[in-house]
Coordinates of C-alpha atoms in Angstrom, one line a residue:
M2 CA -7.7 32.7 162.7
V3 CA -5.5 34.7 160.2
W4 CA -6.4 32.2 157.5
V5 CA -10.2 32.5 158.2
L6 CA -9.9 36.4 158.0
L7 CA -7.9 36.0 154.7
V8 CA -10.5 33.7 153.2
V9 CA -13.2 36.1 154.2
I10 CA -11.4 39.0 152.6
I11 CA -10.8 36.9 149.3
C12 CA -14.5 35.9 149.2
I13 CA -15.6 39.6 149.8
T14 CA -13.2 40.8 147.1
A15 CA -14.2 38.2 144.6
F16 CA -18.0 39.0 145.3
Y17 CA -17.5 42.8 144.6
M18 CA -15.3 42.0 141.5
V19 CA -18.1 39.8 140.1
R20 CA -20.6 42.4 140.8
F21 CA -18.4 45.0 139.1
Y22 CA -17.8 42.8 136.1
C23 CA -21.6 42.2 135.7
L24 CA -22.4 45.9 136.1
K25 CA -19.8 46.8 133.5
A26 CA -21.1 44.0 131.1
N27 CA -24.7 45.3 131.6
L28 CA -23.7 48.9 130.8
K29 CA -21.7 47.8 127.7
K30 CA -24.7 45.8 126.4
A31 CA -27.1 48.7 127.2
E32 CA -24.8 51.1 125.2
K33 CA -24.7 48.7 122.2
D34 CA -28.5 48.1 122.3
L35 CA -29.1 52.0 122.6
K36 CA -26.9 52.5 119.5
E37 CA -28.8 49.8 117.6
I38 CA -32.2 51.2 118.7
R39 CA -31.1 54.7 117.6
E40 CA -29.9 53.5 114.1
N41 CA -33.1 51.4 113.7
P42 CA -35.9 53.3 115.4
E43 CA -38.6 51.3 113.6
E44 CA -37.6 48.1 115.3
N45 CA -39.7 47.1 118.3
R46 CA -36.8 46.6 120.8
I47 CA -36.0 47.2 124.4
L48 CA -32.9 47.1 126.6
L49 CA -32.2 43.8 128.3
L50 CA -29.7 42.9 131.0
S51 CA -26.9 40.2 130.5
Y52 CA -26.7 39.6 134.3
P53 CA -29.2 40.2 137.1
N54 CA -28.5 43.4 139.1
K55 CA -30.9 45.4 141.2
E56 CA -29.6 48.8 140.6
A57 CA -29.0 48.1 136.8
E58 CA -32.6 46.7 136.6
A59 CA -34.0 50.0 137.9
F60 CA -32.0 52.0 135.3
I61 CA -32.9 49.8 132.5
R62 CA -36.5 50.0 133.4
T63 CA -36.5 53.7 133.3
M64 CA -34.6 53.6 129.9
N65 CA -37.2 51.3 128.5
E66 CA -40.0 53.7 129.7
Y67 CA -38.2 56.5 128.0
I68 CA -37.7 54.4 124.7
R69 CA -41.5 53.5 124.8
F70 CA -42.5 57.2 125.2
S71 CA -40.1 58.2 122.4
K72 CA -41.6 55.7 120.1
I73 CA -45.2 56.8 120.9
E74 CA -44.2 60.4 120.2
R75 CA -42.4 59.5 117.0
I76 CA -45.4 57.6 115.8
G77 CA -47.7 60.5 116.7
Y78 CA -45.4 63.0 114.8
K79 CA -45.3 60.9 111.7
N80 CA -49.1 60.4 111.8
R81 CA -49.5 64.2 112.2
E82 CA -47.1 64.9 109.4
R83 CA -48.8 62.3 107.2
Q84 CA -52.1 63.9 107.8
L85 CA -50.8 67.3 107.2
R86 CA -49.2 66.3 103.9
A87 CA -52.5 64.6 102.8
Q88 CA -54.4 67.8 103.7
I89 CA -52.0 69.9 101.7
E90 CA -52.4 67.6 98.7
N91 CA -56.1 67.6 98.9
I92 CA -56.4 71.4 99.4
S93 CA -53.9 72.0 96.5
H94 CA -55.9 69.6 94.3
D95 CA -59.2 71.3 95.1
L96 CA -57.7 74.8 94.4
R97 CA -56.2 73.8 90.9
T98 CA -59.5 73.3 89.1
P99 CA -61.1 76.7 90.0
L100 CA -57.8 78.6 89.4
T101 CA -57.4 77.1 86.1
A102 CA -60.9 78.2 85.2
I103 CA -60.0 81.7 86.5
I104 CA -56.8 81.9 84.4
G105 CA -59.0 80.7 81.3
Y106 CA -61.6 83.5 81.7
L107 CA -58.8 86.1 82.2
E108 CA -57.3 84.9 78.9
L109 CA -60.7 85.1 77.1
L110 CA -61.1 88.7 78.3
E111 CA -57.8 89.7 76.7
G112 CA -59.5 90.0 73.3
E113 CA -62.5 92.1 74.4
G114 CA -61.5 95.6 73.2
L115 CA -60.3 96.8 76.5
S116 CA -58.7 100.1 77.3
A117 CA -54.9 100.2 77.7
E118 CA -55.3 100.5 81.3
D119 CA -57.7 97.7 81.6
K120 CA -55.3 95.5 79.5
S121 CA -52.6 96.4 81.9
N122 CA -54.6 95.5 84.9
L123 CA -55.7 92.2 83.3
E124 CA -52.2 91.4 82.4
R125 CA -51.1 91.8 86.1
A126 CA -54.0 89.8 87.3
G127 CA -53.1 87.0 85.0
K128 CA -49.6 87.0 86.0
K129 CA -50.6 86.8 89.7
A130 CA -53.0 84.0 88.9
K131 CA -50.2 82.0 87.3
T132 CA -47.9 82.6 90.1
L133 CA -50.5 81.2 92.4
Q134 CA -51.1 78.4 90.1
S135 CA -47.4 77.5 90.1
L136 CA -47.3 77.8 93.9
I137 CA -50.2 75.5 94.4
G138 CA -48.6 73.0 92.0
N139 CA -45.5 73.0 94.0
F140 CA -47.4 72.4 97.2
Y141 CA -49.2 69.4 95.5
D142 CA -46.0 68.0 94.0
M143 CA -44.1 68.3 97.3
S144 CA -46.7 66.6 99.3
R145 CA -46.9 63.8 96.9
L146 CA -43.0 63.4 96.8
E147 CA -42.8 63.4 100.6
M148 CA -45.6 60.7 100.9
D149 CA -43.8 58.6 98.2
D150 CA -46.8 59.0 96.0
Y151 CA -45.1 60.6 93.0
H152 CA -44.8 58.1 90.3
L153 CA -41.7 58.1 88.2
C154 CA -41.1 56.7 84.7
M155 CA -37.5 55.8 84.7
E156 CA -35.9 55.5 81.3
R157 CA -32.5 55.7 79.6
L158 CA -31.8 59.4 79.1
N159 CA -28.9 61.1 77.3
I160 CA -28.3 63.8 79.8
A161 CA -25.7 65.6 77.7
R162 CA -28.2 66.1 74.8
F163 CA -31.2 66.8 77.2
T164 CA -29.0 69.7 78.9
E165 CA -28.3 71.3 75.5
E166 CA -31.9 71.1 74.3
T167 CA -33.6 72.2 77.4
S168 CA -31.1 75.0 78.1
L169 CA -31.6 76.4 74.5
L170 CA -35.4 77.0 75.2
Y171 CA -34.3 79.7 77.7
Y172 CA -31.9 81.3 75.3
Q173 CA -33.9 84.4 74.5
L174 CA -34.8 84.9 78.2
F175 CA -31.0 84.8 79.2
E176 CA -30.2 87.2 76.3
K177 CA -32.9 89.7 77.4
R178 CA -31.6 89.4 81.0
G179 CA -28.0 90.1 79.8
L180 CA -26.6 86.8 81.2
L181 CA -23.5 85.1 79.7
V182 CA -24.4 81.4 79.4
D183 CA -21.7 78.9 78.5
F184 CA -21.7 75.0 78.4
A185 CA -19.1 72.4 79.1
I186 CA -20.6 69.1 78.0
E187 CA -18.7 65.9 77.0
E188 CA -19.1 65.1 73.3
T189 CA -19.7 61.4 74.0
P190 CA -23.3 60.5 74.9
L191 CA -23.8 60.3 78.7
F192 CA -26.7 58.0 79.7
I193 CA -28.4 57.8 83.1
M194 CA -31.6 56.3 84.3
A195 CA -34.1 59.1 85.0
D196 CA -37.6 60.3 84.5
S197 CA -37.5 62.9 81.7
A198 CA -40.5 65.0 83.1
A199 CA -38.8 65.1 86.5
M200 CA -35.5 66.1 85.0
E201 CA -37.3 68.8 82.9
R202 CA -38.8 70.0 86.3
I203 CA -35.2 70.2 87.8
F204 CA -33.9 72.1 84.9
N205 CA -36.7 74.5 84.9
N206 CA -36.3 75.3 88.5
M207 CA -32.6 75.8 88.1
L208 CA -32.9 78.0 85.0
Q209 CA -35.5 80.1 86.6
N210 CA -33.4 80.5 89.6
A211 CA -30.6 81.7 87.4
L212 CA -32.9 84.2 85.7
R213 CA -33.9 85.5 89.1
Y214 CA -30.6 85.7 91.0
A215 CA -27.6 85.4 88.7
E216 CA -25.6 88.6 88.4
S217 CA -23.8 88.2 85.1
F218 CA -23.2 84.5 84.1
L219 CA -24.4 80.9 84.1
H220 CA -22.2 78.0 83.6
I221 CA -23.7 74.5 82.9
S222 CA -21.5 71.5 82.7
V223 CA -22.0 67.7 82.4
C224 CA -19.1 65.5 83.2
R225 CA -18.0 62.1 84.6
A226 CA -16.6 62.0 88.1
E227 CA -15.8 58.8 90.1
G228 CA -18.3 56.6 88.3
K229 CA -21.1 59.3 88.4
I230 CA -22.6 61.6 85.9
C231 CA -22.5 65.1 87.3
L232 CA -24.8 67.9 86.1
I233 CA -23.4 71.2 87.6
F234 CA -24.9 74.7 87.5
E235 CA -22.8 77.8 88.6
N236 CA -23.7 81.4 88.7
D237 CA -22.5 84.4 90.5
T238 CA -24.8 85.9 93.1
S239 CA -24.8 88.8 95.7
V240 CA -28.0 87.8 97.6
L241 CA -26.5 84.6 99.3
N242 CA -23.9 84.2 102.0
E243 CA -22.4 81.1 103.8
K244 CA -25.1 81.0 106.4
D245 CA -27.8 80.6 103.7
I246 CA -26.2 77.5 102.1
P247 CA -27.2 74.8 104.6
H248 CA -30.9 76.1 104.3
L249 CA -31.3 76.3 100.5
F250 CA -33.1 72.9 100.2
E251 CA -35.3 73.5 103.2
R252 CA -39.0 74.0 102.6
F253 CA -40.1 77.6 102.2
Y254 CA -36.6 78.9 102.8
V255 CA -36.3 82.3 101.1
Q256 CA -33.3 84.5 101.6
E257 CA -34.5 87.9 103.0
N258 CA -33.1 89.9 100.0
S259 CA -35.0 87.6 97.6
R260 CA -38.6 88.0 98.8
T261 CA -39.3 90.6 96.1
Q262 CA -38.6 87.9 93.5
Q263 CA -41.9 86.1 94.3
S264 CA -40.2 82.8 95.1
S265 CA -42.0 80.2 97.1
G266 CA -39.0 78.7 98.5
L267 CA -40.1 75.2 97.1
G268 CA -38.2 74.9 93.9
L269 CA -34.9 73.6 95.2
T270 CA -36.7 71.3 97.9
I271 CA -38.7 69.7 95.0
N272 CA -35.4 69.3 93.1
K273 CA -33.7 67.6 96.0
L274 CA -36.8 65.3 96.5
L275 CA -37.0 64.5 92.7
T276 CA -33.2 63.8 92.5
E277 CA -33.2 61.4 95.5
A278 CA -36.3 59.7 94.2
M279 CA -34.3 58.9 91.1
G280 CA -31.4 57.6 93.0
G281 CA -29.3 60.7 92.7
N282 CA -27.6 63.2 95.0
V283 CA -27.4 66.9 95.2
D284 CA -24.8 69.1 96.7
V285 CA -24.5 73.0 97.0
K286 CA -21.4 75.2 97.6
L287 CA -20.8 78.9 97.6
I288 CA -17.2 79.8 96.6
Q289 CA -16.3 83.5 96.3
N290 CA -19.9 84.6 95.5
V291 CA -20.3 81.8 93.0
L292 CA -23.2 79.5 93.7
R293 CA -22.5 75.9 92.6
I294 CA -25.2 73.3 92.7
S295 CA -24.3 69.7 91.6
Y296 CA -26.6 66.8 90.7
S297 CA -25.0 63.4 90.6
F298 CA -26.5 60.2 89.1
E299 CA -25.2 56.7 88.7
E300 CA -23.4 56.2 85.3
M301 CA -24.8 53.5 83.1
E302 CA -22.5 50.6 82.1
E303 CA -23.0 51.4 78.4
N304 CA -21.3 54.8 79.1
K305 CA -18.1 53.0 80.4
S306 CA -18.0 50.8 77.3
L307 CA -17.6 53.9 75.2
L308 CA -14.5 55.1 77.0

């Protein structure tokens, strides 16, 4: 009788141990599958059990329903975002033509023997129209970049020479603004693969930002760092603080104290999108009221051969 009882206890224990092992194995597999689904949301996957288990099946069924619902929501969100971007692109495109005509007519009126007051009003109207033209252009380019519809012409570009030549175009504006501008650029040619028009856009946005927000200086440097070519802009500023830094590349983000500068909040967003489209990275830091924005690109092999 004792032996029979012992056998029954052993069988019951073994049964529950097997159930515990199966349940543990199912949970481990579900955790692994969930991580893979999270990392690759585009794949059409569901959770599966390694071993049959009534309770685990109910849990997995509920989780699969949640995954299916999340996928439907994500697809719907992406479609709405795509439609919104397409609408922004279309509206921006439709507005550019009449606005260009308006600016053209305003320029024609400048030589019509106007009074000093009328000339002043006309000049203000022209500036506002050009600001609006720039804003519409930014909307248009941003929508194209986010929809991967912005075509780049990648070429071998000497970023050291490009930096000097582009920055010198702003020399008079910097001088008028009273900004001390200095450069630290390696003498040897530094070549990267980039779209020259996109790089010019990045430079223009950065230099215009410096004209708006720099307090007393702008430092521009081009250097090698860990197999990368780094383009660095540094300027002092009193309108930014640490809480602004994580948001500087967000769409439409404008620091409250900067709203009077007529900034759209799209310049740095476009810079980030252009940089990433060319295979580069951008980083921003604020160190003791000095804003440091760094762009890094892969160094071409021919640079290394010159070392």
